[in-house]
Coordinates of C-alpha atoms and ligand atoms in Angstrom, one line a residue:
M1 CA 0.0 0.0 0.0
Q2 CA 1.3 3.4 -0.9
K3 CA 1.9 5.7 1.9
V4 CA 0.4 9.1 2.1
G5 CA 3.5 11.7 2.7
F6 CA 3.5 13.4 6.0
F7 CA 3.1 16.9 4.6
K8 CA 0.1 15.7 2.4
S9 CA -1.6 13.9 5.3
I10 CA -4.9 15.0 6.8
Q11 CA -3.4 14.7 10.0
F12 CA -0.4 17.2 9.2
K13 CA -3.2 19.6 7.7
F14 CA -5.2 19.5 10.7
V15 CA -2.3 20.1 13.1
L16 CA -1.2 23.0 10.9
I17 CA -4.6 24.7 10.6
Y18 CA -5.2 24.2 14.4
T19 CA -2.0 25.6 15.5
L20 CA -2.1 28.6 12.9
L21 CA -5.5 29.3 14.4
V22 CA -4.4 29.4 17.9
L23 CA -1.2 31.3 16.9
L24 CA -3.4 34.0 15.2
A25 CA -5.8 34.1 18.2
M26 CA -2.9 34.4 20.7
Q27 CA -1.3 37.1 18.6
L28 CA -4.5 39.1 18.1
I29 CA -5.2 38.8 22.2
G30 CA -1.5 39.4 22.8
V31 CA -1.5 42.7 20.7
Y32 CA -4.8 43.9 22.0
F33 CA -3.8 43.0 25.5
S34 CA -0.4 44.5 25.6
D35 CA -1.7 47.8 23.8
R36 CA -4.4 48.1 26.4
L37 CA -1.7 47.3 29.3
E38 CA 0.8 49.8 28.0
K39 CA -1.8 52.5 27.7
S40 CA -3.2 52.0 31.2
N41 CA 0.3 51.7 32.5
L42 CA 1.4 54.9 30.7
D43 CA -1.8 56.6 32.0
S44 CA -1.2 55.9 35.8
F45 CA 2.4 56.7 35.3
Q46 CA 1.5 60.0 33.7
K47 CA -1.0 60.7 36.6
A48 CA 1.4 59.9 39.2
L49 CA 4.1 62.0 37.6
I50 CA 1.9 65.0 37.1
F51 CA 0.7 64.6 40.8
Q52 CA 4.3 64.5 42.1
A53 CA 5.0 67.6 39.8
E54 CA 2.0 69.6 40.9
N55 CA 3.3 69.3 44.5
L56 CA 6.7 70.3 43.4
V57 CA 5.2 73.3 41.6
Y58 CA 3.3 74.3 44.7
N59 CA 6.4 74.2 46.9
I60 CA 8.5 75.9 44.2
G61 CA 5.6 78.5 44.1
E62 CA 5.8 79.0 47.9
A63 CA 9.7 79.3 47.8
M64 CA 9.3 82.0 45.0
K65 CA 6.7 83.7 47.2
A66 CA 8.9 83.8 50.2
A67 CA 11.9 85.0 48.1
D68 CA 9.8 87.6 46.4
K69 CA 11.6 90.6 47.7
A70 CA 15.2 89.0 48.0
D71 CA 17.5 89.2 45.2
E72 CA 17.9 86.7 42.1
R73 CA 20.5 84.5 43.9
T74 CA 18.5 83.9 47.0
M75 CA 15.5 82.9 45.1
R76 CA 17.6 80.5 43.0
A77 CA 18.7 79.0 46.1
K78 CA 15.4 78.6 47.6
V79 CA 14.2 77.0 44.4
Q80 CA 17.3 74.7 44.5
E81 CA 16.5 73.9 47.9
Q82 CA 13.1 72.6 47.0
L83 CA 14.7 70.7 43.9
N84 CA 17.4 69.0 46.1
E85 CA 14.5 67.2 47.9
V86 CA 13.2 65.6 44.9
S87 CA 13.9 61.8 44.3
G88 CA 12.8 59.2 41.8
L89 CA 13.0 61.6 39.0
N90 CA 15.5 61.8 36.0
E91 CA 15.7 65.5 35.7
V92 CA 13.8 68.4 37.1
Q93 CA 14.3 72.0 35.8
V94 CA 12.9 75.2 36.8
I95 CA 12.9 77.9 34.1
D96 CA 11.7 81.5 34.5
N97 CA 9.6 83.4 32.0
N98 CA 12.7 84.6 30.2
G99 CA 14.0 81.1 29.8
I100 CA 16.7 81.3 32.4
I101 CA 17.3 78.1 34.2
L102 CA 16.6 78.8 37.9
G103 CA 17.4 75.3 39.2
T104 CA 17.9 71.6 38.2
T105 CA 18.3 68.2 39.9
D106 CA 20.9 67.0 37.3
Q107 CA 24.4 67.5 38.9
N108 CA 26.0 67.8 35.5
H109 CA 23.8 70.7 34.7
L110 CA 24.3 72.7 37.7
S111 CA 26.4 75.0 35.8
D112 CA 23.6 75.8 33.5
I113 CA 21.9 77.5 36.4
G114 CA 21.3 81.3 35.4
K115 CA 21.9 80.7 31.8
Q116 CA 19.5 80.5 29.0
T117 CA 17.9 77.1 28.3
A118 CA 19.0 75.6 25.0
D119 CA 16.0 73.4 24.6
P120 CA 13.8 74.7 21.9
R121 CA 10.7 72.8 23.2
I122 CA 11.0 74.6 26.5
R123 CA 11.4 78.0 24.9
Q124 CA 8.0 77.2 22.9
K125 CA 6.2 76.0 26.1
L126 CA 7.2 79.1 28.0
L127 CA 5.0 81.0 25.5
T128 CA 2.2 78.7 25.2
L129 CA 1.8 76.6 28.4
T130 CA -1.1 77.3 30.6
K131 CA -1.7 73.8 32.2
P132 CA 0.3 70.7 32.8
E133 CA 1.3 69.0 29.6
S134 CA 2.9 65.6 29.4
E135 CA 4.6 63.8 26.4
I136 CA 6.8 60.6 25.9
Y137 CA 10.4 61.4 24.6
R138 CA 12.8 59.0 23.4
N139 CA 16.5 59.7 23.9
P140 CA 17.9 59.4 20.2
K141 CA 21.2 58.4 21.4
T142 CA 20.5 55.9 24.4
H143 CA 17.0 54.9 23.1
N144 CA 15.8 55.4 26.5
R145 CA 12.1 56.5 26.9
F146 CA 11.2 59.1 29.3
M147 CA 7.9 61.0 30.2
V148 CA 8.2 64.6 30.4
V149 CA 5.9 66.7 32.2
T150 CA 5.7 70.4 32.0
L151 CA 3.7 72.7 34.3
P152 CA 3.4 76.5 34.6
I153 CA 4.7 77.9 37.9
K154 CA 2.3 80.7 39.2
V155 CA 2.6 82.9 42.0
Y156 CA -0.5 85.1 42.9
N157 CA -2.0 83.9 39.6
E158 CA 1.0 85.4 37.7
K159 CA 3.1 83.0 35.6
R160 CA 6.5 83.0 36.9
G161 CA 8.0 80.3 34.6
L162 CA 7.8 76.6 34.2
L163 CA 8.7 73.3 35.6
Y164 CA 10.2 70.5 33.6
V165 CA 10.0 67.0 34.8
E166 CA 11.6 64.0 33.1
K167 CA 11.0 60.5 34.4
N168 CA 12.4 57.2 32.9
L169 CA 9.7 55.0 31.4
D170 CA 11.9 51.7 31.6
S171 CA 10.0 50.4 34.7
V172 CA 6.8 50.8 32.5
Y173 CA 8.2 49.0 29.6
E174 CA 10.0 46.5 31.6
N175 CA 6.7 45.6 33.2
L176 CA 5.3 45.3 29.7
E177 CA 7.9 43.1 28.5
D178 CA 7.4 40.7 31.4
V179 CA 3.8 40.5 30.4
N180 CA 4.7 40.0 27.0
K181 CA 7.1 37.1 27.9
I182 CA 4.2 35.5 29.8
L183 CA 2.0 36.0 26.8
A184 CA 4.6 34.2 24.4
S185 CA 5.1 31.3 27.0
A186 CA 1.5 30.9 27.0
T187 CA 1.2 31.0 23.2
V188 CA 3.9 28.2 22.9
T189 CA 2.1 26.0 25.5
A190 CA -1.2 26.6 23.8
L191 CA 0.3 25.7 20.4
V192 CA 1.9 22.4 21.7
V193 CA -1.4 21.4 23.4
T194 CA -3.4 22.3 20.3
A195 CA -1.0 20.4 18.1
L196 CA -1.4 17.4 20.2
L197 CA -5.1 17.7 20.2
G198 CA -5.2 18.3 16.6
F199 CA -3.0 15.1 16.1
F200 CA -5.4 13.2 18.3
L201 CA -8.6 14.6 16.6
A202 CA -7.2 14.1 13.1
R203 CA -6.5 10.3 14.2
T204 CA -10.1 9.9 15.0
I205 CA -10.7 10.6 11.4
T206 CA -7.6 9.2 9.6
K207 CA -7.8 5.8 11.6
P208 CA -11.1 4.9 10.0
L209 CA -10.3 6.3 6.6
L210 CA -7.0 4.2 6.6
K211 CA -9.0 1.1 7.4
M212 CA -11.3 1.7 4.7
R213 CA -8.6 2.4 2.3
E214 CA -7.1 -1.0 3.3
Q215 CA -10.5 -2.7 2.8
A216 CA -10.8 -0.9 -0.6
L217 CA -7.4 -2.3 -1.7
A218 CA -8.3 -5.8 -0.2
V219 CA -11.7 -5.8 -2.2
S220 CA -9.8 -4.6 -5.5
Q221 CA -7.7 -7.9 -5.0
G222 CA -10.7 -9.9 -4.7
D223 CA -10.8 -10.2 -0.8
F224 CA -14.5 -9.5 0.3
S225 CA -14.1 -11.0 3.8
R226 CA -12.8 -7.9 5.8
R227 CA -15.0 -5.3 7.3
V228 CA -14.2 -1.9 8.8
E229 CA -14.6 -2.1 12.5
H230 CA -17.4 -0.4 14.0
F231 CA -16.7 3.2 15.2
E232 CA -18.9 5.7 16.9
D233 CA -22.4 6.6 15.2
D234 CA -21.1 9.8 13.8
E235 CA -20.5 10.7 10.1
I236 CA -17.3 8.7 9.8
G237 CA -19.2 5.8 11.6
Q238 CA -22.1 6.1 9.0
L239 CA -19.4 6.1 6.2
A240 CA -17.8 3.0 7.5
N241 CA -21.3 1.4 7.7
S242 CA -22.1 2.3 4.2
F243 CA -18.5 1.2 3.1
N244 CA -19.2 -2.2 4.8
S245 CA -22.5 -2.6 3.4
M246 CA -21.2 -1.7 -0.1
T247 CA -18.6 -4.3 0.4
E248 CA -21.3 -6.9 1.1
R249 CA -23.2 -5.8 -1.9
L250 CA -19.8 -6.1 -4.0
E251 CA -19.4 -9.5 -2.7
E252 CA -22.7 -10.7 -3.6
A253 CA -22.4 -9.0 -7.3
N254 CA -19.2 -10.6 -7.7
A255 CA -20.4 -14.0 -6.6
T256 CA -23.4 -13.6 -9.0
T257 CA -20.9 -12.4 -11.7
E258 CA -18.7 -15.3 -11.0
A259 CA -21.4 -17.7 -11.0
E260 CA -22.7 -16.5 -14.3
R261 CA -19.1 -16.5 -15.7
R262 CA -18.7 -20.0 -14.6
K263 CA -22.0 -21.0 -16.2
L264 CA -21.1 -19.2 -19.5
R265 CA -17.8 -21.0 -19.4
S266 CA -19.1 -24.4 -19.0
V267 CA -22.1 -23.6 -21.6
L268 CA -19.1 -22.5 -23.9
S269 CA -17.0 -25.3 -23.3
Y270 CA -19.5 -27.9 -23.8
M271 CA -21.3 -26.3 -26.8
T272 CA -21.0 -28.4 -30.0
D273 CA -20.5 -25.0 -31.9
G274 CA -17.4 -23.0 -31.7
V275 CA -17.6 -19.6 -30.4
I276 CA -14.9 -16.8 -30.9
A277 CA -15.5 -13.4 -29.5
T278 CA -13.3 -10.2 -30.4
D279 CA -12.7 -6.8 -29.2
R280 CA -13.6 -3.6 -31.2
N281 CA -10.6 -4.1 -33.5
G282 CA -11.2 -7.9 -34.2
H283 CA -8.6 -9.2 -32.0
V284 CA -9.6 -12.6 -30.4
N285 CA -10.4 -12.2 -26.5
L286 CA -12.4 -15.5 -26.1
I287 CA -12.3 -18.9 -27.8
N288 CA -13.9 -22.0 -26.7
D289 CA -12.7 -25.6 -26.8
R290 CA -14.9 -26.6 -29.8
S291 CA -13.4 -23.7 -31.8
E292 CA -10.0 -24.7 -30.7
E293 CA -10.7 -28.2 -31.8
L294 CA -12.4 -27.1 -35.1
L295 CA -9.7 -24.6 -36.1
G296 CA -6.8 -27.0 -34.7
V297 CA -5.3 -24.2 -32.7
Y298 CA -4.4 -23.5 -29.0
R299 CA -6.1 -20.7 -27.1
Q300 CA -2.7 -19.3 -25.7
N301 CA -1.5 -19.1 -29.4
V302 CA -4.4 -17.2 -30.8
L303 CA -5.6 -14.8 -28.1
G304 CA -5.0 -11.2 -29.3
E305 CA -4.8 -12.4 -33.0
S306 CA -6.9 -10.9 -35.6
I307 CA -10.0 -13.0 -36.4
L308 CA -9.5 -12.7 -40.1
K309 CA -6.2 -14.3 -39.8
L310 CA -7.3 -16.9 -37.4
L311 CA -10.2 -17.7 -39.9
K312 CA -7.9 -17.3 -42.8
I313 CA -10.2 -15.1 -44.6
D314 CA -8.0 -12.0 -44.4
N315 CA -7.7 -11.9 -48.3
E316 CA -11.3 -12.0 -49.0
Y317 CA -12.9 -10.0 -46.2
T318 CA -12.4 -7.0 -44.0
L319 CA -13.5 -6.5 -40.5
D320 CA -16.2 -4.3 -41.7
D321 CA -17.4 -7.1 -44.0
L322 CA -17.8 -9.2 -41.0
Y323 CA -19.7 -6.5 -39.0
E324 CA -22.1 -5.9 -41.5
S325 CA -22.4 -9.7 -42.7
E326 CA -25.9 -11.2 -42.5
D327 CA -25.2 -14.3 -44.3
S328 CA -23.0 -16.9 -43.0
I329 CA -19.7 -17.6 -44.6
I330 CA -18.4 -21.3 -45.4
L331 CA -14.8 -21.9 -44.5
D332 CA -12.8 -24.6 -46.1
F333 CA -10.6 -26.0 -43.6
S334 CA -10.1 -29.2 -45.3
T335 CA -6.6 -30.8 -45.3
E336 CA -5.2 -33.7 -47.6
H337 CA -6.7 -36.4 -45.4
E338 CA -9.8 -34.9 -43.9
K339 CA -12.7 -33.0 -45.5
L340 CA -13.7 -30.0 -42.9
L341 CA -16.3 -27.3 -43.8
I342 CA -17.3 -24.8 -41.4
R343 CA -20.1 -22.4 -41.4
A344 CA -19.4 -19.1 -39.7
N345 CA -22.2 -16.7 -38.7
F346 CA -21.0 -13.3 -37.2
S347 CA -22.8 -10.8 -35.1
S348 CA -21.6 -7.7 -33.5
I349 CA -21.7 -6.9 -29.8
K350 CA -23.2 -3.4 -29.2
K351 CA -22.7 -1.3 -26.4
E352 CA -25.6 0.5 -24.4
N353 CA -25.0 3.7 -26.7
G354 CA -25.3 1.5 -29.8
M355 CA -21.5 1.5 -30.5
T356 CA -20.0 -1.5 -31.6
D357 CA -17.8 -3.2 -29.0
G358 CA -16.6 -6.4 -30.8
L359 CA -17.7 -9.5 -32.8
I360 CA -19.0 -12.8 -32.1
A361 CA -18.5 -15.6 -34.5
V362 CA -20.2 -18.9 -34.0
L363 CA -18.7 -21.9 -35.9
H364 CA -20.6 -25.0 -36.9
D365 CA -19.2 -27.9 -38.4
V366 CA -21.1 -28.5 -41.8
T367 CA -19.0 -31.0 -43.4
E368 CA -21.7 -33.9 -42.9
Q369 CA -24.3 -31.8 -43.9
E370 CA -22.4 -30.5 -47.0
Q371 CA -21.6 -34.0 -47.9
I372 CA -25.3 -35.2 -47.6
D373 CA -26.3 -32.2 -49.7
E374 CA -23.7 -33.2 -52.2
E375 CA -24.9 -36.8 -52.2
R376 CA -28.3 -35.9 -52.6
R377 CA -27.5 -33.6 -55.6
E378 CA -25.5 -36.5 -57.1
F379 CA -28.3 -39.0 -56.4
V380 CA -30.8 -37.0 -58.2
A381 CA -28.4 -36.5 -61.1
N382 CA -27.8 -40.4 -61.0
V383 CA -31.6 -41.2 -61.0
S384 CA -32.3 -38.8 -63.7
H385 CA -29.5 -40.2 -65.7
E386 CA -30.3 -43.8 -65.1
L387 CA -34.0 -43.1 -66.3
R388 CA -33.1 -41.0 -69.2
T389 CA -30.7 -43.6 -70.6
P390 CA -33.4 -46.4 -71.1
L391 CA -36.1 -43.8 -72.1
T392 CA -33.9 -42.5 -74.9
T393 CA -33.2 -46.1 -76.2
M394 CA -37.0 -46.7 -76.1
K395 CA -38.0 -43.7 -77.7
S396 CA -35.5 -44.2 -80.7
Y397 CA -36.6 -47.8 -81.2
L398 CA -40.2 -46.9 -80.9
E399 CA -39.7 -44.1 -83.5
A400 CA -37.9 -46.5 -85.8
L401 CA -41.0 -48.9 -85.6
A402 CA -43.2 -46.0 -86.2
D403 CA -41.2 -45.1 -89.1
G404 CA -41.6 -48.3 -91.0
A405 CA -39.6 -50.9 -88.9
M406 CA -43.1 -52.3 -87.9
E407 CA -43.4 -53.6 -91.6
D408 CA -40.4 -55.9 -91.0
E409 CA -41.6 -58.6 -88.7
E410 CA -38.3 -59.7 -87.5
L411 CA -36.9 -56.3 -87.1
A412 CA -40.1 -55.3 -85.2
K413 CA -39.8 -58.4 -82.8
K414 CA -36.3 -57.7 -82.1
F415 CA -37.0 -53.8 -81.5
L416 CA -40.2 -54.7 -79.3
S417 CA -37.8 -57.1 -77.3
V418 CA -35.3 -54.2 -76.7
T419 CA -37.9 -51.8 -75.6
Q420 CA -39.2 -54.5 -73.3
N421 CA -35.9 -55.1 -71.7
E422 CA -35.5 -51.4 -71.3
T423 CA -38.9 -51.2 -69.6
E424 CA -38.1 -54.2 -67.2
R425 CA -34.8 -52.5 -66.3
M426 CA -36.5 -49.4 -65.4
I427 CA -39.0 -51.2 -63.3
R428 CA -36.2 -52.9 -61.7
L429 CA -34.6 -49.6 -61.1
V430 CA -37.7 -48.1 -59.7
N431 CA -38.3 -51.0 -57.4
D432 CA -34.8 -50.8 -56.2
L433 CA -35.1 -47.1 -55.5
L434 CA -38.4 -47.6 -53.7
Q435 CA -36.9 -50.4 -51.7
L436 CA -34.1 -48.1 -50.7
S437 CA -36.1 -45.2 -49.9
K438 CA -38.2 -47.3 -47.6
L439 CA -35.1 -48.7 -46.0
D440 CA -33.8 -45.2 -45.5
A441 CA -37.1 -44.1 -44.0
K442 CA -36.9 -47.4 -41.6
D443 CA -40.3 -48.1 -43.3
T444 CA -39.6 -51.7 -44.2
A445 CA -41.1 -54.4 -42.1
F446 CA -38.7 -57.1 -41.3
N447 CA -40.3 -60.5 -40.6
I448 CA -37.6 -62.1 -38.4
E449 CA -37.4 -65.7 -37.9
R450 CA -35.1 -68.3 -36.4
V451 CA -33.6 -70.0 -39.3
N452 CA -30.9 -72.6 -39.7
Y453 CA -28.7 -70.5 -41.6
I454 CA -26.7 -73.1 -43.3
A455 CA -29.6 -74.9 -44.8
F456 CA -31.0 -71.3 -46.0
F457 CA -27.7 -70.6 -47.5
E458 CA -27.4 -73.9 -49.3
D459 CA -30.7 -73.6 -50.8
I460 CA -29.9 -70.4 -52.3
I461 CA -26.6 -71.8 -53.8
E462 CA -28.3 -74.8 -55.1
R463 CA -31.0 -72.4 -56.8
F464 CA -28.0 -70.7 -58.8
E465 CA -26.1 -73.9 -59.3
L466 CA -29.1 -75.2 -61.2
S467 CA -29.9 -72.1 -63.1
K468 CA -26.3 -71.0 -63.9
T469 CA -25.5 -70.7 -67.8
N470 CA -21.7 -70.4 -67.7
K471 CA -19.2 -73.2 -66.7
L472 CA -18.6 -72.4 -63.2
E473 CA -17.5 -74.2 -60.2
F474 CA -19.1 -73.9 -57.1
I475 CA -17.3 -74.8 -53.8
R476 CA -18.9 -75.0 -50.5
K477 CA -17.1 -74.6 -47.2
L478 CA -20.0 -74.8 -44.9
P479 CA -20.1 -76.2 -41.3
K480 CA -22.0 -79.5 -41.1
R481 CA -23.9 -78.5 -38.1
P482 CA -27.0 -76.1 -38.2
I483 CA -26.3 -72.5 -37.2
Y484 CA -29.2 -70.6 -36.3
A485 CA -29.8 -66.9 -37.1
Y486 CA -32.5 -64.5 -36.6
I487 CA -33.3 -63.1 -40.0
D488 CA -36.0 -62.2 -42.6
P489 CA -35.4 -64.8 -45.0
D490 CA -36.9 -63.0 -47.8
K491 CA -34.6 -59.8 -47.3
M492 CA -31.4 -61.9 -46.7
T493 CA -32.3 -64.0 -49.9
Q494 CA -32.3 -60.8 -51.9
V495 CA -28.8 -59.8 -50.4
I496 CA -27.2 -63.2 -51.0
D497 CA -28.8 -63.2 -54.5
N498 CA -27.4 -60.0 -55.4
I499 CA -23.8 -61.1 -54.2
I500 CA -24.1 -64.4 -55.9
S501 CA -25.2 -62.9 -59.2
N502 CA -22.4 -60.5 -59.1
A503 CA -19.9 -63.1 -58.6
I504 CA -21.4 -65.0 -61.7
K505 CA -21.8 -61.8 -63.5
Y506 CA -18.1 -60.7 -63.2
S507 CA -16.5 -64.2 -63.3
P508 CA -15.0 -65.6 -66.4
E509 CA -15.8 -69.1 -67.8
G510 CA -14.5 -71.9 -65.9
G511 CA -13.9 -69.8 -62.6
T512 CA -14.9 -71.2 -59.3
I513 CA -16.9 -69.5 -56.8
T514 CA -16.3 -70.3 -53.1
F515 CA -19.0 -70.2 -50.5
K516 CA -17.9 -70.1 -46.8
V517 CA -19.7 -69.8 -43.5
M518 CA -17.7 -69.5 -40.1
V519 CA -18.7 -68.4 -36.5
K520 CA -16.2 -65.7 -35.3
G521 CA -16.5 -63.3 -32.2
G522 CA -20.3 -63.7 -31.8
H523 CA -21.2 -63.3 -35.4
I524 CA -21.9 -65.7 -38.3
V525 CA -19.4 -64.4 -41.1
T526 CA -20.5 -65.4 -44.6
M527 CA -18.0 -65.1 -47.5
I528 CA -18.5 -65.4 -51.2
K529 CA -15.4 -65.5 -53.3
D530 CA -15.0 -65.3 -57.1
Q531 CA -12.0 -65.4 -59.5
G532 CA -13.7 -62.6 -61.5
V533 CA -12.4 -59.3 -62.8
G534 CA -11.9 -57.7 -59.3
I535 CA -12.3 -54.2 -58.3
P536 CA -9.4 -51.8 -57.9
K537 CA -8.3 -51.1 -54.4
E538 CA -9.2 -47.5 -54.5
N539 CA -12.7 -48.4 -55.5
L540 CA -13.4 -51.1 -52.9
S541 CA -15.1 -48.9 -50.3
K542 CA -17.4 -47.2 -52.9
I543 CA -19.1 -50.1 -54.4
F544 CA -21.7 -50.2 -51.5
E545 CA -22.6 -46.4 -52.6
R546 CA -25.7 -46.0 -54.4
F547 CA -25.2 -46.1 -58.4
Y548 CA -21.6 -46.7 -58.0
R549 CA -20.1 -48.9 -60.7
V550 CA -16.6 -49.7 -61.3
D551 CA -17.4 -49.9 -64.9
R552 CA -20.6 -48.2 -65.6
A553 CA -21.1 -49.5 -69.3
R554 CA -20.3 -53.1 -68.5
S555 CA -22.7 -53.1 -65.6
R556 CA -25.6 -51.8 -67.5
K557 CA -24.9 -54.3 -70.3
L558 CA -25.1 -56.9 -67.6
G559 CA -28.3 -55.4 -66.6
G560 CA -27.2 -54.1 -63.2
T561 CA -28.8 -50.9 -61.7
G562 CA -25.8 -50.1 -59.2
L563 CA -28.1 -50.3 -56.3
G564 CA -27.8 -53.8 -55.4
L565 CA -24.9 -53.7 -53.1
A566 CA -26.3 -50.5 -51.5
I567 CA -29.6 -52.4 -50.7
A568 CA -27.6 -55.3 -49.4
K569 CA -25.7 -53.0 -47.1
E570 CA -28.9 -51.5 -45.6
I571 CA -30.5 -54.9 -45.1
V572 CA -27.5 -56.4 -43.6
A573 CA -27.3 -53.3 -41.3
A574 CA -30.8 -53.6 -40.3
H575 CA -29.9 -57.2 -39.1
G576 CA -27.1 -55.7 -37.1
G577 CA -24.5 -56.8 -39.3
E578 CA -21.8 -55.5 -41.4
I579 CA -20.7 -56.0 -45.2
W580 CA -17.4 -55.4 -46.9
A581 CA -15.4 -56.5 -49.9
D582 CA -11.8 -57.6 -50.5
S583 CA -10.5 -57.7 -53.8
E584 CA -7.6 -57.9 -56.0
W585 CA -7.7 -56.3 -59.7
N586 CA -7.9 -59.2 -62.2
K587 CA -7.8 -61.9 -59.6
G588 CA -11.2 -61.9 -57.9
T589 CA -13.6 -60.6 -55.3
T590 CA -14.6 -61.7 -51.9
I591 CA -17.5 -60.2 -50.4
Y592 CA -18.1 -60.7 -46.5
F593 CA -21.1 -60.2 -44.5
T594 CA -21.9 -60.7 -40.8
L595 CA -24.9 -61.4 -38.9
P596 CA -25.2 -61.5 -35.0
L597 CA -25.3 -64.9 -33.4
K598 CA -27.7 -65.2 -30.4
R599 CA -26.3 -66.8 -27.5
G600 CA -27.0 -70.4 -27.2
D601 CA -27.6 -70.8 -30.8
D602 CA -23.9 -71.5 -31.5
E603 CA -24.7 -75.2 -31.3
Ligands
ADP1 P1 -24.7 -53.8 -60.3 O1 -26.2 -53.8 -60.5 O2 -24.1 -52.8 -61.2 O3 -24.0 -55.0 -60.2 P2 -24.1 -53.7 -57.5 O4 -24.5 -52.5 -56.4 O5 -24.5 -54.9 -57.1 O6 -24.6 -53.0 -59.0 O7 -22.6 -53.6 -57.7 C1 -22.0 -52.3 -57.8 C2 -20.7 -52.5 -58.5 O8 -19.5 -53.2 -57.9 C3 -20.7 -53.2 -59.9 O9 -21.0 -52.4 -60.9 C4 -19.3 -53.7 -60.1 O10 -18.5 -52.6 -60.6 C5 -18.9 -53.9 -58.7 N1 -19.0 -55.3 -58.3 C6 -19.9 -55.9 -57.4 N2 -19.8 -57.2 -57.3 C7 -18.6 -57.5 -58.1 C8 -17.7 -58.7 -58.2 N3 -18.1 -59.9 -57.8 N4 -16.7 -58.7 -59.0 C9 -16.4 -57.5 -59.7 N5 -16.8 -56.3 -59.5 C10 -18.0 -56.3 -58.6

């Protein structure tokens, strides 16, 4: 936690303001008090001095009266006599109306007696003075302050001169200085006490504030457990209470957000669709597990990357295209080994003020769907093609008949037989298609029976053996004991018929066809092997697809529709078995299919 500098702290500010206030108050009081004290001291000093001076004036007046008839000398002696009795004053002078000094208390000025006074102020006063006057005078050399009192000396109401009295004011100012000292020390004491009080007062505010600050820091680091301890019920206490309840609310809100986030995270990670979110600039800031899987990337490698780059569409689209796109985009992520088509839908994240704040991309694997669509398109094209060929043939033969071939009986017979064959082939084709569509729609009823499979299989082989036209050898490798299977005999007959007729169709004169049945891993495995033309390895898996024929022209010539093995595959699958082929080009083909064996029927 960063500490607040002492000079910036509230505590310091409090102490500073308090002490300044006290200092100001003390100064004002001090100035006012010492001013008043000075005035009152000077006042009493003046009164006392004037009183003393008046007494002296009276005595001098009396002395002058007594020496009224005597000569100047005697009078001066009388005046000096009075002055000699004066004490406690700095200097007292008696000056007559002509400005002649008649007497002085200052030993240093005794020689001035009988001489004109040199002091211009006294000369001035001689002319104007009618009543006692006082003033403060500062010696410019010694800086000592004096109070000077001047009084007229009157004898029989006639002004005879004046009395000049000078008394040192030091005692007054010393007294004032003492008082000032007391005031200064009181100020210092008050300041110290105020500073201490201010410090403690500030602490009562800063302590809870510091606690709240600590708590706010803890909250920002995700710790909601702390509470500010309860203070008094003042404003700070109420603030602490509000702070505590705010923390509680925050904790609740945080818990809710956290729960929502967890929910969202688990929704996103278990979603079968990929979700990618970006910031305003299209940089990925969220990518779920499914997206990682679909795009084959790791989250830590792509966070912050541009979504255009991530989806490999930076050459075709701009970010604005994605913001505005309403249709989905199909992304081809196919590799050499695997086809992968992803449909991406984009929507923009909007802020409350309507500004775009990012992009959400939802990725959906549409490989299978696209494949199904492709197969469906192919299927429709195949059906149309398969139907068009016989129809075109029939049309041309019928046209030939109409154009006169009817007249030639032999030709007409031949032409009619061709159209008949084509019609039959079309009927076969349509029947096969109908059967397949029923099997697809699971609309075919299976009449399952418990059948001795060996006997059932042998019957079919026998039927072919009797009707076969080319010289083929049939080899049976069948178990002697019966094996029971739960099958729909009609449907399985159709499967086996198709396989055997293929084997016969594609076998050369004199070849062998081997029939084998074995029990393996809970299954009855049937194998029909010929020595015919074979099927190239790369086409092997495709022969069970609808309309797939290795050699289209040859198959058609042999009357095939290209749907036989596709139907066989559906029927075997409906029985819970599997069908596959093994072949070598020009050497022969083996078709295998399995049927499940019920427990206890393997006897
Ligand atoms: P078709 O009616 O053309 O025989 P099928 O679905 O029965 O249709 O067979 C599909 C294709 O598989 C055939 O066109 C043929 O090319 C190939 N095929 C099936 N059985 C054999 C076999 N025993 N020998 C060689 N090719 C075969």
